[in-house]
Coordinates of C-alpha atoms and ligand atoms in Angstrom, one line a residue:
X583 CA -61.0 93.7 -54.7
X584 CA -58.2 91.7 -54.5
X585 CA -55.3 92.9 -52.3
X586 CA -51.8 93.1 -54.0
X587 CA -49.8 90.0 -54.1
X588 CA -52.8 88.0 -52.6
X589 CA -52.0 84.4 -53.3
X590 CA -54.4 81.6 -53.2
X591 CA -54.1 77.8 -54.2
X592 CA -57.0 75.3 -54.4
X593 CA -56.3 71.7 -54.2
X594 CA -58.8 69.0 -55.4
X595 CA -60.2 67.1 -58.5
X596 CA -60.4 69.8 -61.2
X597 CA -61.7 70.1 -64.8
X598 CA -61.5 72.5 -67.4
X599 CA -61.5 72.3 -71.4
X600 CA -58.4 72.9 -73.3
X601 CA -60.3 72.2 -76.8
X602 CA -63.9 72.1 -78.2
X603 CA -65.3 68.6 -77.6
X604 CA -67.7 69.1 -80.7
X605 CA -64.5 69.5 -82.7
X606 CA -61.8 67.7 -81.1
X607 CA -63.5 64.9 -79.4
X608 CA -64.6 64.7 -75.7
X609 CA -61.4 63.0 -74.5
X610 CA -58.9 65.2 -76.1
X611 CA -60.6 68.4 -75.0
X612 CA -61.1 67.5 -71.5
X613 CA -58.3 68.5 -69.0
X614 CA -59.2 66.6 -66.0
X615 CA -56.7 66.3 -62.9
X616 CA -57.8 63.9 -60.2
X617 CA -55.3 65.6 -57.7
X618 CA -55.1 69.1 -59.3
X619 CA -53.6 72.4 -58.1
X620 CA -54.7 75.7 -59.3
X621 CA -52.4 78.8 -58.2
X622 CA -54.0 82.1 -58.2
X623 CA -52.4 85.5 -58.0
X624 CA -54.2 88.9 -57.8
X625 CA -57.3 87.2 -59.1
X626 CA -55.6 85.6 -62.0
X627 CA -54.7 81.8 -62.6
X628 CA -51.0 81.4 -62.6
X629 CA -50.8 77.7 -62.9
X630 CA -53.0 74.7 -63.1
X631 CA -51.9 70.9 -63.2
X632 CA -51.3 67.8 -61.3
X633 CA -50.3 68.7 -57.5
X634 CA -47.2 67.0 -57.5
X635 CA -46.0 68.9 -60.6
X636 CA -47.4 72.3 -59.6
X637 CA -46.5 72.2 -56.0
X638 CA -42.9 73.3 -56.5
X639 CA -44.5 76.7 -57.6
X640 CA -46.1 77.1 -54.2
X641 CA -44.9 80.1 -52.3
X642 CA -46.9 82.1 -49.6
X643 CA -50.2 80.9 -51.0
X644 CA -53.0 80.4 -48.8
X645 CA -54.0 76.6 -49.5
X646 CA -57.8 75.5 -49.5
X647 CA -58.3 71.8 -50.2
X648 CA -61.5 70.3 -51.5
X649 CA -62.6 66.6 -51.1
X650 CA -65.4 64.9 -52.8
X651 CA -65.7 67.8 -54.9
X652 CA -64.9 69.1 -58.5
X653 CA -63.5 72.4 -59.3
X654 CA -64.6 73.9 -62.5
X655 CA -64.6 77.3 -64.1
X656 CA -67.7 79.2 -62.9
X657 CA -70.6 78.6 -65.1
X658 CA -71.7 81.1 -67.9
X659 CA -75.3 81.9 -68.8
X660 CA -75.6 83.2 -72.2
X661 CA -79.0 84.6 -72.1
X662 CA -81.2 85.6 -69.0
X663 CA -83.6 88.2 -68.1
X664 CA -83.1 89.2 -64.6
X665 CA -86.3 91.2 -64.2
X666 CA -88.2 88.1 -64.7
X667 CA -86.9 86.1 -61.8
X668 CA -90.1 87.0 -59.9
X669 CA -92.3 85.5 -62.5
X670 CA -90.4 82.2 -63.5
X671 CA -93.0 79.3 -63.9
X672 CA -96.0 81.4 -65.0
X673 CA -98.6 78.8 -66.1
X674 CA -100.1 78.0 -69.4
X675 CA -98.9 80.0 -72.2
X676 CA -96.8 80.0 -75.4
X677 CA -94.4 82.8 -76.2
X678 CA -96.4 85.8 -77.4
X679 CA -99.5 85.3 -75.0
X680 CA -96.9 84.6 -72.2
X681 CA -95.2 88.0 -73.1
X682 CA -98.3 90.0 -73.0
X683 CA -99.8 88.3 -70.1
X684 CA -96.9 88.0 -67.7
X685 CA -93.7 89.6 -68.9
X686 CA -94.7 92.8 -69.9
X687 CA -96.9 93.4 -66.6
X688 CA -93.8 92.3 -64.6
X689 CA -91.3 94.5 -66.3
X690 CA -93.4 97.6 -65.7
X691 CA -92.3 97.5 -61.9
X692 CA -88.8 98.3 -63.1
X693 CA -89.6 102.0 -63.3
X694 CA -89.0 101.7 -59.8
X695 CA -85.3 101.9 -59.2
X696 CA -85.5 100.6 -55.8
X697 CA -87.3 97.4 -57.1
X698 CA -84.6 96.9 -59.8
X699 CA -82.0 97.2 -57.0
X700 CA -83.7 94.7 -54.8
X701 CA -84.1 92.1 -57.7
X702 CA -80.7 92.8 -59.1
X703 CA -79.1 91.8 -56.0
X704 CA -81.4 88.8 -55.2
X705 CA -80.8 87.5 -58.9
X706 CA -76.9 87.9 -58.5
X707 CA -77.0 86.0 -55.0
X708 CA -79.1 83.2 -56.8
X709 CA -76.6 83.1 -59.9
X710 CA -73.8 82.5 -57.3
X711 CA -75.7 80.0 -55.5
X712 CA -76.0 78.3 -58.7
X713 CA -72.4 78.3 -59.7
X714 CA -72.8 81.0 -62.4
X715 CA -70.3 83.7 -62.5
X716 CA -70.8 85.4 -65.7
X717 CA -74.1 86.1 -67.7
X718 CA -75.5 88.0 -70.7
X719 CA -78.3 89.8 -69.2
X720 CA -81.5 91.6 -70.4
X721 CA -82.7 94.3 -68.3
X722 CA -85.9 96.2 -69.3
X723 CA -86.8 99.2 -71.3
X724 CA -85.8 101.6 -68.2
X725 CA -82.3 102.9 -68.1
X726 CA -82.6 102.8 -64.3
X727 CA -83.0 98.9 -64.4
X728 CA -79.6 98.7 -66.3
X729 CA -77.9 101.2 -63.5
X730 CA -79.2 99.0 -60.7
X731 CA -78.0 95.8 -62.5
X732 CA -74.5 97.0 -63.1
X733 CA -74.2 98.5 -59.7
X734 CA -75.1 95.3 -58.0
X735 CA -72.6 93.2 -60.3
X736 CA -69.8 95.8 -59.9
X737 CA -70.1 95.5 -56.1
X738 CA -69.7 91.8 -56.4
X739 CA -66.8 92.2 -59.0
X740 CA -68.7 90.0 -61.3
X741 CA -68.1 89.7 -65.1
X742 CA -71.4 90.7 -66.5
X743 CA -72.8 91.7 -69.7
X744 CA -76.1 93.7 -69.9
X745 CA -78.2 96.0 -71.6
X746 CA -81.4 98.0 -71.8
X747 CA -84.1 96.4 -73.8
X748 CA -85.2 98.3 -76.9
X749 CA -88.9 98.3 -77.7
X750 CA -90.7 100.8 -79.8
X751 CA -93.8 98.8 -80.8
X752 CA -96.0 95.9 -79.9
X753 CA -95.8 96.4 -76.1
X754 CA -97.6 98.5 -73.6
X755 CA -96.9 102.2 -73.8
X756 CA -95.1 102.1 -70.3
X757 CA -92.6 99.8 -71.8
X758 CA -91.7 101.4 -75.1
X759 CA -89.1 103.9 -76.0
X760 CA -88.4 105.4 -79.5
X761 CA -85.8 104.9 -82.0
X762 CA -84.1 108.2 -80.8
X763 CA -84.7 107.8 -77.1
X764 CA -83.6 104.0 -77.2
X765 CA -80.3 105.2 -79.0
X766 CA -79.5 108.0 -76.7
X767 CA -80.3 106.1 -73.3
X768 CA -78.4 103.1 -74.7
X769 CA -75.5 105.5 -75.7
X770 CA -75.5 107.1 -72.2
X771 CA -75.3 103.6 -70.4
X772 CA -72.4 102.4 -72.9
X773 CA -70.6 105.7 -71.6
X774 CA -71.4 105.0 -68.0
X775 CA -70.8 101.3 -67.8
X776 CA -69.1 99.6 -70.8
X777 CA -65.6 98.5 -69.9
X778 CA -65.8 99.8 -66.2
X779 CA -64.2 96.9 -64.1
X780 CA -65.6 93.6 -65.3
X781 CA -68.7 95.0 -67.0
X782 CA -69.7 94.9 -70.7
X783 CA -72.7 96.5 -72.3
X784 CA -75.1 94.6 -74.7
X785 CA -77.1 96.7 -77.2
X786 CA -80.5 94.8 -76.6
X787 CA -83.3 95.1 -79.3
X788 CA -85.5 92.7 -77.6
X789 CA -86.7 91.0 -81.0
X790 CA -87.6 92.1 -84.4
X791 CA -91.5 92.3 -83.6
X792 CA -91.2 94.8 -80.9
X793 CA -88.9 97.2 -82.9
X794 CA -89.6 99.2 -86.0
X795 CA -87.4 99.2 -88.9
X796 CA -86.3 102.6 -87.6
X797 CA -85.3 101.4 -84.2
X798 CA -83.3 98.3 -85.7
X799 CA -81.6 100.8 -87.8
X800 CA -80.7 102.9 -84.9
X801 CA -79.5 99.8 -82.9
X802 CA -77.2 99.0 -85.9
X803 CA -75.8 102.5 -86.0
X804 CA -75.0 102.3 -82.3
X805 CA -73.3 99.2 -82.5
X806 CA -71.4 100.3 -85.4
X807 CA -70.2 103.5 -83.5
X808 CA -69.5 101.2 -80.4
X809 CA -68.1 98.1 -82.0
X810 CA -66.7 96.5 -78.7
X811 CA -70.0 96.2 -77.2
X812 CA -72.2 93.2 -77.5
X813 CA -75.5 92.9 -79.2
X814 CA -78.3 90.5 -77.9
X815 CA -81.6 89.6 -79.2
X816 CA -84.1 86.8 -79.8
X817 CA -84.4 84.7 -82.9
X818 CA -86.8 82.0 -84.3
X819 CA -88.2 80.9 -81.0
X820 CA -91.7 80.1 -81.9
X821 CA -93.4 79.4 -85.2
X822 CA -95.9 81.9 -84.8
X823 CA -93.1 84.7 -84.0
X824 CA -91.5 83.6 -87.5
X825 CA -94.6 84.1 -89.1
X826 CA -95.1 87.3 -87.5
X827 CA -91.6 88.5 -88.5
X828 CA -92.5 87.6 -92.1
X829 CA -95.4 89.7 -92.0
X830 CA -93.7 92.7 -90.4
X831 CA -90.6 92.6 -92.6
X832 CA -91.9 91.0 -96.0
X833 CA -89.1 92.5 -97.8
X834 CA -86.5 90.5 -95.8
X835 CA -85.5 86.9 -97.0
X836 CA -85.7 85.2 -93.4
X837 CA -85.7 86.2 -89.8
X838 CA -81.7 86.6 -89.6
X839 CA -82.0 88.7 -92.7
X840 CA -83.9 91.2 -90.7
X841 CA -81.0 91.7 -88.1
X842 CA -78.5 91.4 -90.9
X843 CA -79.9 94.1 -93.1
X844 CA -79.5 96.6 -89.8
X845 CA -76.2 95.7 -89.1
X846 CA -77.0 93.4 -86.2
X847 CA -75.1 90.3 -87.1
X848 CA -71.4 89.4 -86.5
X849 CA -69.0 88.7 -83.6
X850 CA -70.3 89.5 -80.2
X851 CA -73.9 89.2 -81.5
X852 CA -75.8 86.7 -79.4
X853 CA -79.1 85.2 -80.6
X854 CA -81.4 83.4 -78.3
X855 CA -83.2 80.2 -79.1
X856 CA -82.8 79.6 -83.1
X857 CA -85.4 76.9 -82.9
X858 CA -86.8 77.5 -86.5
X859 CA -84.0 78.6 -88.8
X860 CA -83.5 78.0 -92.4
X861 CA -80.5 76.4 -93.5
X862 CA -79.3 79.6 -95.0
X863 CA -79.6 81.4 -91.7
X864 CA -77.4 78.7 -90.0
X865 CA -74.7 79.2 -92.6
X866 CA -74.8 83.1 -92.1
X867 CA -74.6 82.5 -88.5
X868 CA -71.4 80.5 -88.8
X869 CA -69.9 82.6 -91.6
X870 CA -70.5 85.9 -89.6
X871 CA -69.1 84.6 -86.2
X872 CA -72.6 85.2 -84.5
X873 CA -73.3 83.2 -81.4
X874 CA -76.5 81.3 -80.5
X875 CA -77.8 80.7 -76.8
X876 CA -79.5 77.5 -76.4
X877 CA -82.3 77.8 -73.6
X878 CA -83.6 74.2 -73.1
X879 CA -85.8 74.6 -70.0
X880 CA -87.6 77.7 -71.7
X881 CA -88.0 75.9 -74.9
X882 CA -89.8 73.1 -73.3
X883 CA -91.8 75.4 -70.9
X884 CA -93.0 77.4 -73.5
X885 CA -93.3 74.6 -75.9
X886 CA -91.4 76.4 -78.4
X887 CA -89.7 73.6 -80.2
X888 CA -86.5 71.4 -80.2
X889 CA -83.0 72.9 -80.7
X890 CA -80.9 71.3 -83.5
X891 CA -77.5 70.5 -81.9
X892 CA -76.4 68.5 -85.0
X893 CA -77.0 71.3 -87.3
X894 CA -75.8 74.0 -84.9
X895 CA -72.5 72.1 -84.6
X896 CA -72.2 70.8 -88.2
X897 CA -68.6 69.7 -88.8
X898 CA -68.2 72.2 -91.8
X899 CA -69.7 75.1 -90.1
X900 CA -69.9 74.9 -86.3
X901 CA -71.5 78.0 -85.0
X902 CA -70.5 79.5 -81.5
X903 CA -72.9 78.1 -79.1
X904 CA -73.5 78.6 -75.4
X905 CA -76.3 77.2 -72.8
X906 CA -78.6 79.6 -71.3
X907 CA -81.2 79.5 -68.6
X908 CA -83.6 82.1 -70.2
X909 CA -85.3 82.9 -66.8
X910 CA -88.2 83.6 -66.6
X911 CA -89.3 81.6 -69.5
X912 CA -86.4 79.2 -68.5
X913 CA -87.5 77.6 -65.0
X914 CA -84.1 77.6 -63.2
X915 CA -81.1 79.6 -62.8
X916 CA -79.2 76.4 -62.3
X917 CA -76.7 75.5 -65.3
X918 CA -76.6 71.9 -63.9
X919 CA -80.3 71.7 -64.5
X920 CA -79.9 73.3 -67.7
X921 CA -77.3 70.7 -69.0
X922 CA -79.9 68.0 -67.9
X923 CA -82.6 69.7 -69.6
X924 CA -80.3 70.2 -72.8
X925 CA -79.7 66.5 -72.7
X926 CA -83.3 65.7 -72.8
X927 CA -84.0 68.1 -75.7
X928 CA -81.3 66.4 -77.5
X929 CA -82.6 63.0 -77.0
X930 CA -86.1 64.1 -78.3
X931 CA -84.2 64.9 -81.6
X932 CA -82.2 61.7 -81.5
X933 CA -79.0 63.5 -80.4
X934 CA -77.3 62.4 -77.2
X935 CA -75.4 65.3 -75.7
X936 CA -72.2 63.9 -74.0
X937 CA -71.4 65.3 -70.5
X938 CA -68.3 66.7 -71.8
X939 CA -70.1 68.6 -74.4
X940 CA -72.7 69.9 -71.9
X941 CA -70.3 71.2 -69.6
X942 CA -68.3 72.9 -72.4
X943 CA -71.5 74.6 -73.5
X944 CA -71.8 75.9 -70.0
X945 CA -68.1 77.0 -69.6
X946 CA -65.6 77.3 -72.3
X947 CA -68.0 77.2 -75.1
X948 CA -70.1 79.9 -73.7
X949 CA -67.2 82.0 -73.0
X950 CA -66.4 81.6 -77.0
X951 CA -70.0 82.4 -77.8
X952 CA -69.6 85.5 -75.8
X953 CA -66.1 86.4 -77.1
X954 CA -64.9 86.1 -73.6
X955 CA -62.7 82.9 -73.8
X956 CA -59.5 85.0 -73.3
X957 CA -60.8 86.0 -69.8
X958 CA -63.1 83.4 -68.4
X959 CA -64.6 79.9 -69.0
X960 CA -61.6 77.8 -68.5
X961 CA -58.8 77.2 -65.9
X962 CA -55.3 77.8 -67.3
X963 CA -52.7 80.6 -66.5
X964 CA -53.9 84.2 -67.4
X965 CA -57.6 83.3 -67.0
X966 CA -59.6 85.4 -64.4
X967 CA -60.1 83.0 -61.3
X968 CA -63.8 82.6 -61.3
X969 CA -64.2 79.2 -60.1
X970 CA -67.1 76.8 -58.9
X971 CA -66.4 74.2 -56.3
X972 CA -69.0 71.3 -57.3
X973 CA -70.0 69.1 -54.3
X974 CA -70.3 65.6 -55.8
X975 CA -72.6 64.1 -53.2
X976 CA -74.9 67.1 -52.6
X977 CA -78.0 64.9 -51.9
X978 CA -78.5 61.4 -50.4
X979 CA -79.5 60.2 -53.8
X980 CA -76.6 61.8 -55.6
X981 CA -74.4 60.3 -53.0
X982 CA -75.5 57.0 -53.4
X983 CA -75.6 57.3 -57.4
X984 CA -72.0 58.2 -57.1
X985 CA -70.8 55.3 -55.3
X986 CA -71.8 53.2 -58.4
X987 CA -69.9 55.6 -60.8
X988 CA -66.6 54.8 -62.3
X989 CA -65.1 57.8 -64.2
X990 CA -65.2 61.2 -64.7
X991 CA -67.4 61.3 -67.8
X992 CA -69.9 59.5 -65.6
X993 CA -69.8 61.8 -62.8
X994 CA -70.2 64.7 -64.9
X995 CA -73.3 63.2 -66.5
X996 CA -74.7 62.2 -63.1
X997 CA -74.3 65.8 -61.8
X998 CA -76.0 67.3 -64.7
X999 CA -78.9 64.8 -64.6
X1000 CA -79.4 65.0 -60.9
X1001 CA -77.5 68.0 -59.6
X1002 CA -78.8 71.6 -58.9
X1003 CA -77.7 74.6 -57.0
X1004 CA -77.4 72.4 -53.8
X1005 CA -74.3 71.1 -55.4
X1006 CA -72.6 74.6 -55.2
X1007 CA -70.0 74.1 -52.4
X1008 CA -68.1 77.3 -53.1
X1009 CA -67.8 80.0 -55.8
X1010 CA -64.7 82.3 -56.2
X1011 CA -64.9 85.4 -58.2
X1012 CA -61.7 86.7 -59.2
X1013 CA -59.7 84.6 -56.9
X1014 CA -62.0 85.8 -53.9
X1015 CA -64.6 83.5 -52.1
X1016 CA -67.8 84.9 -53.1
X1017 CA -70.2 81.9 -51.9
X1018 CA -69.8 79.1 -49.5
X1019 CA -71.9 76.3 -48.5
X1020 CA -70.9 74.1 -45.4
X1021 CA -71.3 70.3 -46.0
X1022 CA -71.4 67.6 -43.5
X1023 CA -71.8 63.9 -43.2
X1024 CA -71.0 62.4 -46.5
X1025 CA -69.0 59.4 -47.4
X1026 CA -65.4 59.4 -49.0
X1027 CA -64.5 57.9 -52.5
X1028 CA -62.2 58.8 -55.4
X1029 CA -62.7 58.9 -59.2
X1030 CA -60.4 57.6 -61.8
X1031 CA -59.7 59.6 -64.7
Ligands
LIG316 N1 -88.9 86.9 -76.9 C1 -89.1 88.3 -77.0 N2 -88.9 88.7 -75.6 C2 -88.6 87.5 -74.9 C3 -88.6 87.2 -73.6 O1 -88.6 88.0 -72.7 N3 -88.6 85.8 -73.2 C4 -88.5 84.8 -74.1 N4 -88.2 83.6 -73.8 N5 -88.4 85.2 -75.5 C5 -88.6 86.4 -75.9
LIG317 ZN1 -85.0 85.6 -73.5

């Protein structure tokens, strides 16, 4: 934890968002300082701007200067399964087969609390290495998997959302609860963890096919009783899954209507994937303030489909949208690689995602999707100082490429196209250095705004 009156100042090129590039345009929403100064006190940003303008506010700050680097808000991963870290990149299946053959086998290991502790700790270390400071995380059906995760996150003082998966059908017996036990266990976890330090609980019905109507109803009732918690689930990832939901819930108009019927739609609801939605579902997502996580490496890995950026951010009905890795169907915890993958998915649908929009979706846009935009996701006074220092020359090829780069937009695009966790030079959690990587032997240059 931060000592009282501990003051830190970070100097270097720095970037944040003051608006939404999908709405305000890229240039108007970017806040880029070529020679920036960020002042931090007791884990909170107190000032951010041009060095010359802000330096008058320096007092007894401990000043750290970064060159050939870019200081950003820490990345936010809006949908990831920590227990699947150990089965990332499992070959050859689409969603339902992949769940049965790999996921439901692996997740059974989390009945063992020691295993859950070990994987939680590894996963969070890898998040930091990737520059990710906040995530919305699926645990397994075992309450102990949630305790292990929150304990590990709290130890690192990370802002994390997580929850116990609810499943009472279409899964192995060892991974199922019941409508009642799932409710009771989730409520006990909410009591234990929700609002403790930087932790928040997400009620987590895995997806409609693995819950009975009774379980979805119980999940809705629990959310109504604890309205400040989040709710996370999957929607319309795979066409066979959509057809399956139709057959399991024939009385409902569409997939989202299943969740809506049970009170699982609204602010702080986060729906993973959303690849095969009807127009009416998009409209309802926008109107209810629900959020979508786009998981590009997962969608291509499982052959699930193409995300429709243009529809998601349609001018008259933009939805809250964040990027996500969806490990272990996603193949990386790196949000840089995830941004690069999102660009390629966009291209296949004739939508060219700009670098500004991609970085927004991994920072402030993701925070907005999670209703955390008043706490994390941007650098400005009052925000929690979760910061990432990105090395702009993390490999010889990127270093060489950057020498032929002329402005910040181009630099961002190169980083998301070519960069990965090797670019993470340092990560600060609430103003404390949480990860650091020493860098050597690279040339010097500066970027115009
Ligand atoms: N749908 C239901 N469960 C899962 C999961 O664990 N991963 C993915 N990608 N989709 C799901
Ligand atoms: Zn998922």
